[in-house]
Amino acid sequence: MASAGAAGAPGAPAPPRSRRSVTGTRRTVAALFLLPALLLLGALVVYPIGYSLVRSFADRSGDGFAGIDNYRALFTDDGIRTALKNNVLWVVFAPTVATALGLVFAVLTERVRWGTAFKLVVFMPMAISMLAAGIIFRLVYDQDPDKGVANAVWVGVHDTFAQSSAFPKAHPGRRSPLEPAEGGAFLTRQPVRAGDPVFLPLVGVAPDRMPGSAEKAAPAAPEPGKVTGTTWQDFTRGKGVGTLGAPDPSELGYAGMRIEAVKDGKVVASATAAGDGTFTLPAAADGALLRLPAGNFAEAYNGLDWLGPSLVTPAVIGSYVWMWAGFAMVLIAAGLASVPRELMEAARVDGANEWQVFRRVTVPLLAPVLAVVAVTLMINVLKVFDLVFIIAPGSSQDDANVLALELYRKGFSEDQPGIASAIAVFLLLLVIPVMWFNVRRLRREVRR
């Protein structure tokens, strides 16, 4: 009795709480902390998923039951089938190219002094929103080489190896000795004679479109036994100013114009006009007709139609890679920093070159990181919408269509919420296995 009274006396220590009660209290506190997040998750994720699932079995009005008709449309509607095909291209190429570039950048920048600055530049597009990136690349892919960077570079490379014509709009004027010939060429009406200068006037080229090498046109001096002449822009601004059919002081020669002497349908001689438009042909041209070949008047090369039906999807994928290659590089660089250097040095000591070290040591050791990066990008591209919607013009948006864009179009533009909900559920089913694979791999890496 004394011991019992002592245990219940004031100031005596309280009996220890059971482990079960402590665990229950902690769970209650954890649940209270998690409750706001769970409410938001339920309102913003769980409820929309459930509602979309239910709505995908309803008709357009939402009052009737449509069965699997909305899901059948996923494989019969032309727009959705195009979107599915493009999504396959996105999943295959975008993550692969972005991951490969990230790997190359991470490995190469590790050996240079300015590697950090380079990584900063490559990662910088991640700070740009998809909307801004779409507007940027809409300008980059502009058809006009004077506006679009892609076509400016492409046209520059093309013109380096195949010079475009400087006179696409040139044609004979009034009382010209030239007449149209087959294939877009121009031919003199009468044969030419050695020692008699020939005048080949043309019009139709704006002064600011003349070649930079063009000089003031000058009459060609006669040469014994040779055919000489001048080809120039026979136009002077102002009414009644200048002499028709003869070079005037303000008129420019067609520098680089090609002239051919033709007899019996065969080219017997040719020449190229100098800066002032003058040219000289050998004696073989005597009695021949002079021809200005169609190549002088071919339309200037204007580059590729990047946003046309055939190239719009690769063009948009290129803009995505530009944005996300930096993300891949940063993650792979972090994984590369944890790779044991002893293994690489041992491979070099055994006689392996740098390519063998990269292929046989670095890449296998980085395989878990590469898999996580590739799978993360796959999840991302399955939901791509912004870039396609902004970059692809209306004329080729059907050809660049993806599932997320088709979901938007069906739900808001075509007023088919049932099909839009079916597309949303289908996208969720595509993303879940990839997410499950990614989570499982991450847990495996944590256990290691």
Short mmCIF file of C-alpha atoms in Angstrom, two decimals:
data_model
loop_
_atom_site.label_atom_id
_atom_site.label_comp_id
_atom_site.label_asym_id
_atom_site.label_seq_id
_atom_site.Cartn_x
_atom_site.Cartn_y
_atom_site.Cartn_z
CA MET A 1 0.00 0.00 0.00
CA ALA A 2 2.84 2.34 0.80
CA SER A 3 4.44 1.76 -2.59
CA ALA A 4 1.11 2.32 -4.37
CA GLY A 5 0.53 5.55 -2.56
CA ALA A 6 4.02 6.70 -3.36
CA ALA A 7 3.48 6.02 -7.06
CA GLY A 8 0.31 8.12 -7.09
CA ALA A 9 1.71 10.93 -4.97
CA PRO A 10 2.11 14.43 -6.44
CA GLY A 11 5.47 14.97 -8.16
CA ALA A 12 5.94 11.31 -8.98
CA PRO A 13 7.13 10.54 -12.60
CA ALA A 14 4.36 9.67 -15.10
CA PRO A 15 4.26 6.13 -16.40
CA PRO A 16 5.91 5.72 -19.85
CA ARG A 17 3.58 5.90 -22.85
CA SER A 18 3.23 2.88 -25.04
CA ARG A 19 4.97 2.79 -28.47
CA ARG A 20 1.62 2.41 -30.20
CA SER A 21 0.25 5.64 -28.74
CA VAL A 22 3.41 7.56 -29.73
CA THR A 23 3.20 6.25 -33.29
CA GLY A 24 -0.49 7.18 -33.47
CA THR A 25 0.21 10.72 -32.31
CA ARG A 26 2.95 11.17 -34.90
CA ARG A 27 0.70 9.90 -37.67
CA THR A 28 -2.03 12.29 -36.59
CA VAL A 29 0.38 15.23 -36.63
CA ALA A 30 1.75 14.17 -40.02
CA ALA A 31 -1.79 13.83 -41.40
CA LEU A 32 -2.66 17.32 -40.18
CA PHE A 33 0.40 18.76 -41.89
CA LEU A 34 -0.37 16.87 -45.10
CA LEU A 35 -4.09 17.67 -45.09
CA PRO A 36 -3.84 21.02 -47.00
CA ALA A 37 -1.64 19.43 -49.66
CA LEU A 38 -3.98 16.42 -49.91
CA LEU A 39 -6.98 18.72 -50.31
CA LEU A 40 -5.25 20.65 -53.08
CA LEU A 41 -4.12 17.41 -54.73
CA GLY A 42 -7.64 16.07 -54.60
CA ALA A 43 -9.17 19.27 -55.97
CA LEU A 44 -6.62 19.90 -58.70
CA VAL A 45 -5.57 16.37 -59.71
CA VAL A 46 -7.80 13.55 -58.45
CA TYR A 47 -11.15 15.24 -59.14
CA PRO A 48 -10.23 16.38 -62.70
CA ILE A 49 -8.95 12.88 -63.52
CA GLY A 50 -12.12 11.28 -62.24
CA TYR A 51 -14.34 13.81 -64.00
CA SER A 52 -12.44 13.36 -67.30
CA LEU A 53 -12.81 9.59 -67.01
CA VAL A 54 -16.57 9.89 -66.51
CA ARG A 55 -16.91 12.55 -69.22
CA SER A 56 -15.03 10.39 -71.74
CA PHE A 57 -18.00 7.98 -71.79
CA ALA A 58 -20.58 10.73 -72.34
CA ASP A 59 -21.91 12.21 -75.56
CA ARG A 60 -21.35 15.79 -76.75
CA SER A 61 -24.10 17.22 -74.54
CA GLY A 62 -22.84 15.36 -71.48
CA ASP A 63 -26.30 13.99 -70.68
CA GLY A 64 -26.20 10.73 -72.63
CA PHE A 65 -23.98 7.68 -72.49
CA ALA A 66 -21.75 7.23 -75.56
CA GLY A 67 -20.04 4.00 -74.56
CA ILE A 68 -16.66 3.58 -76.17
CA ASP A 69 -17.47 5.76 -79.18
CA ASN A 70 -15.14 8.51 -77.96
CA TYR A 71 -12.30 6.04 -77.57
CA ARG A 72 -13.04 4.54 -80.98
CA ALA A 73 -12.55 8.01 -82.44
CA LEU A 74 -8.95 7.98 -81.19
CA PHE A 75 -8.13 5.48 -83.93
CA THR A 76 -10.55 6.57 -86.66
CA ASP A 77 -10.35 10.37 -86.64
CA ASP A 78 -7.72 11.62 -89.13
CA GLY A 79 -6.60 14.50 -86.92
CA ILE A 80 -6.07 12.25 -83.90
CA ARG A 81 -4.21 9.65 -85.96
CA THR A 82 -1.86 12.36 -87.25
CA ALA A 83 -1.36 13.51 -83.66
CA LEU A 84 -0.56 9.93 -82.58
CA LYS A 85 1.99 9.55 -85.36
CA ASN A 86 3.64 12.85 -84.46
CA ASN A 87 3.70 11.93 -80.78
CA VAL A 88 5.60 8.77 -81.67
CA LEU A 89 8.14 10.90 -83.54
CA TRP A 90 8.41 13.22 -80.56
CA VAL A 91 8.91 10.38 -78.06
CA VAL A 92 11.54 8.68 -80.22
CA PHE A 93 13.62 11.64 -81.40
CA ALA A 94 13.25 14.56 -78.96
CA PRO A 95 14.43 12.79 -75.76
CA THR A 96 17.11 10.86 -77.65
CA VAL A 97 18.64 13.93 -79.31
CA ALA A 98 18.38 16.10 -76.18
CA THR A 99 19.96 13.40 -73.99
CA ALA A 100 22.74 12.73 -76.52
CA LEU A 101 23.57 16.43 -76.78
CA GLY A 102 23.47 16.79 -73.00
CA LEU A 103 25.91 13.87 -72.67
CA VAL A 104 28.29 15.35 -75.25
CA PHE A 105 28.17 18.80 -73.65
CA ALA A 106 28.68 17.39 -70.14
CA VAL A 107 31.70 15.31 -71.16
CA LEU A 108 33.38 17.97 -73.31
CA THR A 109 32.88 20.89 -70.93
CA GLU A 110 34.49 18.92 -68.11
CA ARG A 111 37.89 19.37 -69.76
CA VAL A 112 37.87 23.06 -70.68
CA ARG A 113 38.51 26.06 -68.48
CA TRP A 114 35.42 27.93 -69.65
CA GLY A 115 33.17 24.89 -69.18
CA THR A 116 31.05 26.59 -66.50
CA ALA A 117 30.33 29.57 -68.74
CA PHE A 118 29.40 27.23 -71.59
CA LYS A 119 27.05 25.27 -69.34
CA LEU A 120 25.42 28.52 -68.26
CA VAL A 121 24.81 29.52 -71.87
CA VAL A 122 23.40 26.09 -72.81
CA PHE A 123 21.18 25.99 -69.72
CA MET A 124 19.91 29.56 -70.20
CA PRO A 125 16.99 28.60 -72.53
CA MET A 126 15.45 26.74 -69.57
CA ALA A 127 14.77 30.15 -68.04
CA ILE A 128 12.60 31.07 -71.05
CA SER A 129 8.95 30.10 -71.08
CA MET A 130 7.57 27.87 -73.82
CA LEU A 131 5.55 30.84 -75.07
CA ALA A 132 8.62 33.03 -75.48
CA ALA A 133 10.60 30.19 -77.06
CA GLY A 134 7.78 29.58 -79.53
CA ILE A 135 7.74 33.24 -80.58
CA ILE A 136 11.53 33.22 -80.96
CA PHE A 137 11.53 30.15 -83.18
CA ARG A 138 8.56 31.39 -85.20
CA LEU A 139 10.92 34.19 -86.25
CA VAL A 140 13.94 31.88 -86.61
CA TYR A 141 12.02 29.72 -89.10
CA ASP A 142 10.61 32.64 -91.11
CA GLN A 143 10.66 31.94 -94.85
CA ASP A 144 12.25 35.30 -95.70
CA PRO A 145 16.08 34.97 -95.39
CA ASP A 146 16.22 38.63 -94.36
CA LYS A 147 14.14 37.78 -91.26
CA GLY A 148 14.60 34.07 -90.50
CA VAL A 149 18.00 33.04 -89.15
CA ALA A 150 17.60 29.42 -90.30
CA ASN A 151 16.99 30.39 -93.93
CA ALA A 152 19.64 33.10 -93.82
CA VAL A 153 22.24 30.48 -92.91
CA TRP A 154 20.84 27.93 -95.35
CA VAL A 155 20.74 30.38 -98.25
CA GLY A 156 24.27 31.54 -97.43
CA VAL A 157 25.58 27.97 -97.57
CA HIS A 158 23.64 27.25 -100.76
CA ASP A 159 24.87 30.38 -102.53
CA THR A 160 28.46 29.51 -101.59
CA PHE A 161 28.29 26.41 -103.78
CA ALA A 162 25.55 27.35 -106.27
CA GLN A 163 25.31 31.07 -106.95
CA SER A 164 21.77 32.34 -107.42
CA SER A 165 20.84 34.67 -110.24
CA ALA A 166 20.98 38.39 -109.58
CA PHE A 167 18.48 39.19 -112.35
CA PRO A 168 15.33 37.09 -111.76
CA LYS A 169 12.99 39.84 -113.00
CA ALA A 170 15.05 41.09 -115.97
CA HIS A 171 13.40 41.10 -119.43
CA PRO A 172 13.72 42.92 -122.77
CA GLY A 173 12.23 46.42 -122.96
CA ARG A 174 10.76 48.37 -125.84
CA ARG A 175 12.48 48.09 -129.23
CA SER A 176 14.88 45.51 -127.83
CA PRO A 177 17.01 43.36 -130.17
CA LEU A 178 16.17 40.41 -127.88
CA GLU A 179 13.15 38.12 -128.01
CA PRO A 180 12.01 35.30 -125.70
CA ALA A 181 13.37 31.83 -126.42
CA GLU A 182 12.63 28.36 -125.04
CA GLY A 183 13.07 27.66 -121.35
CA GLY A 184 13.07 31.30 -120.23
CA ALA A 185 16.15 32.43 -122.21
CA PHE A 186 16.41 35.46 -124.53
CA LEU A 187 17.86 35.37 -128.07
CA THR A 188 18.91 38.14 -130.48
CA ARG A 189 16.66 38.58 -133.49
CA GLN A 190 19.57 38.94 -135.91
CA PRO A 191 23.03 37.32 -136.13
CA VAL A 192 25.95 39.41 -134.87
CA ARG A 193 29.07 40.38 -136.77
CA ALA A 194 32.68 40.67 -135.63
CA GLY A 195 33.82 44.29 -135.26
CA ASP A 196 30.28 45.62 -134.73
CA PRO A 197 29.49 46.26 -131.04
CA VAL A 198 26.24 44.67 -129.84
CA PHE A 199 23.77 46.27 -127.44
CA LEU A 200 21.67 43.95 -125.25
CA PRO A 201 19.47 46.19 -123.09
CA LEU A 202 17.20 44.75 -120.38
CA VAL A 203 14.84 46.20 -117.80
CA GLY A 204 13.02 44.95 -114.71
CA VAL A 205 15.70 44.88 -112.00
CA ALA A 206 15.29 47.36 -109.15
CA PRO A 207 18.40 49.49 -108.52
CA ASP A 208 18.79 48.13 -104.99
CA ARG A 209 18.73 44.56 -106.39
CA MET A 210 21.63 45.06 -108.75
CA PRO A 211 24.83 43.14 -107.92
CA GLY A 212 27.33 44.93 -105.70
CA SER A 213 29.95 44.55 -108.44
CA ALA A 214 27.81 46.45 -110.99
CA GLU A 215 29.42 49.59 -112.42
CA LYS A 216 28.22 52.34 -114.73
CA ALA A 217 27.41 50.84 -118.10
CA ALA A 218 29.77 51.66 -120.97
CA PRO A 219 29.60 50.99 -124.71
CA ALA A 220 31.94 48.19 -125.74
CA ALA A 221 34.86 49.15 -127.95
CA PRO A 222 35.02 47.30 -131.31
CA GLU A 223 37.78 44.73 -131.72
CA PRO A 224 38.84 43.29 -135.09
CA GLY A 225 37.81 39.65 -135.52
CA LYS A 226 35.85 39.60 -132.23
CA VAL A 227 32.28 40.21 -131.16
CA THR A 228 31.96 42.79 -128.40
CA GLY A 229 28.91 44.18 -126.71
CA THR A 230 27.20 45.55 -123.62
CA THR A 231 24.29 44.27 -121.53
CA TRP A 232 22.86 46.72 -119.02
CA GLN A 233 19.78 48.04 -117.21
CA ASP A 234 18.30 50.36 -119.83
CA PHE A 235 16.26 52.53 -117.50
CA THR A 236 16.75 56.01 -116.06
CA ARG A 237 14.29 57.53 -113.59
CA GLY A 238 12.34 60.51 -114.83
CA LYS A 239 10.07 61.13 -117.79
CA GLY A 240 11.93 61.67 -121.06
CA VAL A 241 15.33 61.19 -119.40
CA GLY A 242 17.94 58.96 -121.00
CA THR A 243 18.37 57.40 -124.42
CA LEU A 244 16.55 54.18 -125.23
CA GLY A 245 18.85 51.44 -126.50
CA ALA A 246 22.11 53.12 -125.46
CA PRO A 247 23.93 53.24 -122.10
CA ASP A 248 23.32 56.43 -120.09
CA PRO A 249 25.60 57.77 -117.31
CA SER A 250 23.24 56.70 -114.49
CA GLU A 251 22.59 53.18 -115.81
CA LEU A 252 24.41 50.11 -114.51
CA GLY A 253 25.84 47.13 -116.34
CA TYR A 254 24.66 43.59 -115.70
CA ALA A 255 27.81 42.37 -113.99
CA GLY A 256 28.16 38.59 -114.21
CA MET A 257 25.56 38.12 -116.97
CA ARG A 258 26.39 35.05 -119.09
CA ILE A 259 26.24 35.39 -122.86
CA GLU A 260 26.37 32.48 -125.33
CA ALA A 261 26.93 32.46 -129.10
CA VAL A 262 24.67 29.89 -130.77
CA LYS A 263 24.96 28.43 -134.28
CA ASP A 264 22.63 25.70 -135.50
CA GLY A 265 21.43 25.13 -131.96
CA LYS A 266 24.96 24.61 -130.58
CA VAL A 267 26.95 26.92 -128.28
CA VAL A 268 30.15 27.89 -130.09
CA ALA A 269 31.41 30.50 -127.62
CA SER A 270 30.47 32.09 -124.30
CA ALA A 271 31.50 35.00 -122.11
CA THR A 272 30.62 36.68 -118.82
CA ALA A 273 29.87 40.39 -118.62
CA ALA A 274 32.25 42.61 -116.68
CA GLY A 275 31.16 45.07 -114.02
CA ASP A 276 30.21 47.68 -116.62
CA GLY A 277 28.24 45.10 -118.64
CA THR A 278 30.77 44.75 -121.48
CA PHE A 279 31.74 41.36 -122.90
CA THR A 280 33.98 39.94 -125.62
CA LEU A 281 33.43 36.80 -127.71
CA PRO A 282 36.03 35.16 -129.98
CA ALA A 283 35.85 35.02 -133.79
CA ALA A 284 33.79 31.82 -133.58
CA ALA A 285 30.82 33.99 -132.58
CA ASP A 286 30.78 35.79 -135.93
CA GLY A 287 27.43 35.18 -137.64
CA ALA A 288 25.91 33.52 -134.55
CA LEU A 289 22.85 34.47 -132.53
CA LEU A 290 23.56 35.69 -129.00
CA ARG A 291 21.61 34.02 -126.21
CA LEU A 292 21.17 35.05 -122.61
CA PRO A 293 20.62 31.65 -120.90
CA ALA A 294 17.68 31.08 -118.58
CA GLY A 295 20.14 30.60 -115.71
CA ASN A 296 20.64 34.38 -115.69
CA PHE A 297 17.00 34.87 -114.78
CA ALA A 298 16.26 31.99 -112.42
CA GLU A 299 14.47 32.99 -109.26
CA ALA A 300 16.85 33.50 -106.35
CA TYR A 301 17.05 30.58 -103.93
CA ASN A 302 14.83 31.41 -100.98
CA GLY A 303 15.75 28.57 -98.61
CA LEU A 304 13.57 25.84 -97.12
CA ASP A 305 9.98 26.06 -96.03
CA TRP A 306 10.77 25.13 -92.44
CA LEU A 307 7.17 25.54 -91.31
CA GLY A 308 5.69 23.76 -94.32
CA PRO A 309 3.87 20.41 -94.03
CA SER A 310 6.97 18.25 -94.51
CA LEU A 311 9.41 19.99 -92.13
CA VAL A 312 7.24 21.58 -89.46
CA THR A 313 7.45 18.67 -86.97
CA PRO A 314 11.29 18.34 -87.16
CA ALA A 315 11.51 22.14 -86.88
CA VAL A 316 9.43 22.23 -83.69
CA ILE A 317 11.37 19.27 -82.25
CA GLY A 318 14.55 21.25 -82.92
CA SER A 319 13.24 24.15 -80.83
CA TYR A 320 12.39 21.73 -78.01
CA VAL A 321 15.90 20.25 -78.09
CA TRP A 322 17.33 23.78 -77.93
CA MET A 323 15.41 24.34 -74.70
CA TRP A 324 15.93 21.01 -72.95
CA ALA A 325 19.46 20.00 -73.93
CA GLY A 326 20.70 22.22 -71.09
CA PHE A 327 18.49 20.39 -68.60
CA ALA A 328 19.92 17.04 -69.74
CA MET A 329 23.46 18.42 -69.60
CA VAL A 330 23.14 19.60 -65.99
CA LEU A 331 21.77 16.27 -64.73
CA ILE A 332 24.33 14.23 -66.66
CA ALA A 333 27.17 16.52 -65.47
CA ALA A 334 26.06 15.91 -61.87
CA GLY A 335 26.15 12.16 -62.49
CA LEU A 336 29.53 12.46 -64.21
CA ALA A 337 30.98 14.20 -61.17
CA SER A 338 30.28 11.07 -59.09
CA VAL A 339 31.94 8.67 -61.53
CA PRO A 340 35.16 7.21 -60.02
CA ARG A 341 38.12 8.66 -61.90
CA GLU A 342 40.22 5.62 -61.01
CA LEU A 343 38.26 3.50 -63.47
CA MET A 344 38.92 5.91 -66.33
CA GLU A 345 42.61 6.17 -65.49
CA ALA A 346 42.87 2.39 -65.27
CA ALA A 347 41.33 2.09 -68.74
CA ARG A 348 43.82 4.61 -70.14
CA VAL A 349 46.72 2.78 -68.50
CA ASP A 350 45.50 -0.43 -70.15
CA GLY A 351 45.82 1.30 -73.54
CA ALA A 352 42.26 2.47 -74.20
CA ASN A 353 41.92 5.68 -76.23
CA GLU A 354 39.49 8.46 -75.30
CA TRP A 355 36.68 7.13 -77.48
CA GLN A 356 37.00 3.68 -75.92
CA VAL A 357 37.04 5.17 -72.42
CA PHE A 358 33.90 7.14 -73.26
CA ARG A 359 32.07 4.21 -74.85
CA ARG A 360 33.18 1.39 -72.54
CA VAL A 361 33.54 3.18 -69.17
CA THR A 362 31.82 6.57 -69.03
CA VAL A 363 28.55 5.70 -70.78
CA PRO A 364 27.94 2.41 -68.88
CA LEU A 365 28.58 4.14 -65.55
CA LEU A 366 26.20 6.95 -66.54
CA ALA A 367 23.51 4.57 -67.78
CA PRO A 368 21.21 5.08 -64.75
CA VAL A 369 21.42 8.86 -65.08
CA LEU A 370 20.89 8.72 -68.84
CA ALA A 371 17.82 6.52 -68.34
CA VAL A 372 16.31 8.94 -65.80
CA VAL A 373 16.93 11.93 -68.09
CA ALA A 374 15.51 10.17 -71.16
CA VAL A 375 12.41 8.93 -69.32
CA THR A 376 11.79 12.37 -67.78
CA LEU A 377 11.96 13.96 -71.21
CA MET A 378 9.61 11.28 -72.60
CA ILE A 379 7.02 12.25 -70.00
CA ASN A 380 7.54 15.87 -70.91
CA VAL A 381 7.16 15.44 -74.68
CA LEU A 382 3.97 13.41 -74.30
CA LYS A 383 2.41 16.60 -72.93
CA VAL A 384 3.99 19.08 -75.35
CA PHE A 385 1.52 21.72 -76.49
CA ASP A 386 2.87 25.28 -76.33
CA LEU A 387 5.62 25.01 -78.93
CA VAL A 388 3.45 23.29 -81.52
CA PHE A 389 0.56 25.69 -80.99
CA ILE A 390 2.74 28.80 -81.34
CA ILE A 391 5.37 27.82 -83.93
CA ALA A 392 3.26 25.89 -86.46
CA PRO A 393 1.25 28.31 -88.65
CA GLY A 394 -2.41 27.65 -89.30
CA SER A 395 -1.69 26.25 -92.76
CA SER A 396 0.48 23.43 -91.40
CA GLN A 397 -0.82 23.04 -87.84
CA ASP A 398 -2.75 19.93 -88.88
CA ASP A 399 0.53 18.36 -90.03
CA ALA A 400 2.31 19.28 -86.77
CA ASN A 401 -0.58 18.17 -84.58
CA VAL A 402 0.11 16.32 -81.29
CA LEU A 403 -2.26 14.76 -78.76
CA ALA A 404 -2.20 17.66 -76.30
CA LEU A 405 -2.95 20.14 -79.08
CA GLU A 406 -5.71 17.91 -80.47
CA LEU A 407 -7.18 17.72 -76.97
CA TYR A 408 -7.34 21.52 -76.88
CA ARG A 409 -8.84 21.73 -80.37
CA LYS A 410 -11.48 19.08 -79.73
CA GLY A 411 -12.44 20.54 -76.37
CA PHE A 412 -12.53 24.26 -77.25
CA SER A 413 -12.55 24.76 -81.02
CA GLU A 414 -14.74 21.85 -82.16
CA ASP A 415 -16.89 21.53 -79.01
CA GLN A 416 -16.36 17.80 -78.57
CA PRO A 417 -15.62 17.50 -74.82
CA GLY A 418 -16.22 13.74 -74.79
CA ILE A 419 -13.46 13.07 -77.32
CA ALA A 420 -11.22 15.62 -75.60
CA SER A 421 -11.70 13.78 -72.29
CA ALA A 422 -10.92 10.46 -74.00
CA ILE A 423 -7.67 11.95 -75.33
CA ALA A 424 -6.82 13.18 -71.81
CA VAL A 425 -7.40 9.70 -70.33
CA PHE A 426 -5.37 8.14 -73.15
CA LEU A 427 -2.48 10.53 -72.43
CA LEU A 428 -2.66 9.62 -68.76
CA LEU A 429 -2.46 5.93 -69.64
CA LEU A 430 0.60 6.62 -71.78
CA VAL A 431 2.35 8.63 -69.06
CA ILE A 432 1.67 6.27 -66.12
CA PRO A 433 3.97 3.39 -67.25
CA VAL A 434 6.79 5.81 -67.98
CA MET A 435 6.35 7.51 -64.59
CA TRP A 436 6.22 4.13 -62.84
CA PHE A 437 9.46 3.09 -64.54
CA ASN A 438 11.12 6.38 -63.52
CA VAL A 439 9.99 6.18 -59.88
CA ARG A 440 11.07 2.56 -59.60
CA ARG A 441 14.51 3.36 -60.97
CA LEU A 442 14.92 6.32 -58.61
CA ARG A 443 14.00 4.17 -55.60
CA ARG A 444 16.49 1.56 -56.72
CA GLU A 445 19.20 4.21 -56.90
CA VAL A 446 18.32 5.47 -53.39
CA ARG A 447 18.67 1.96 -51.95
CA ARG A 448 22.16 1.71 -53.42
#
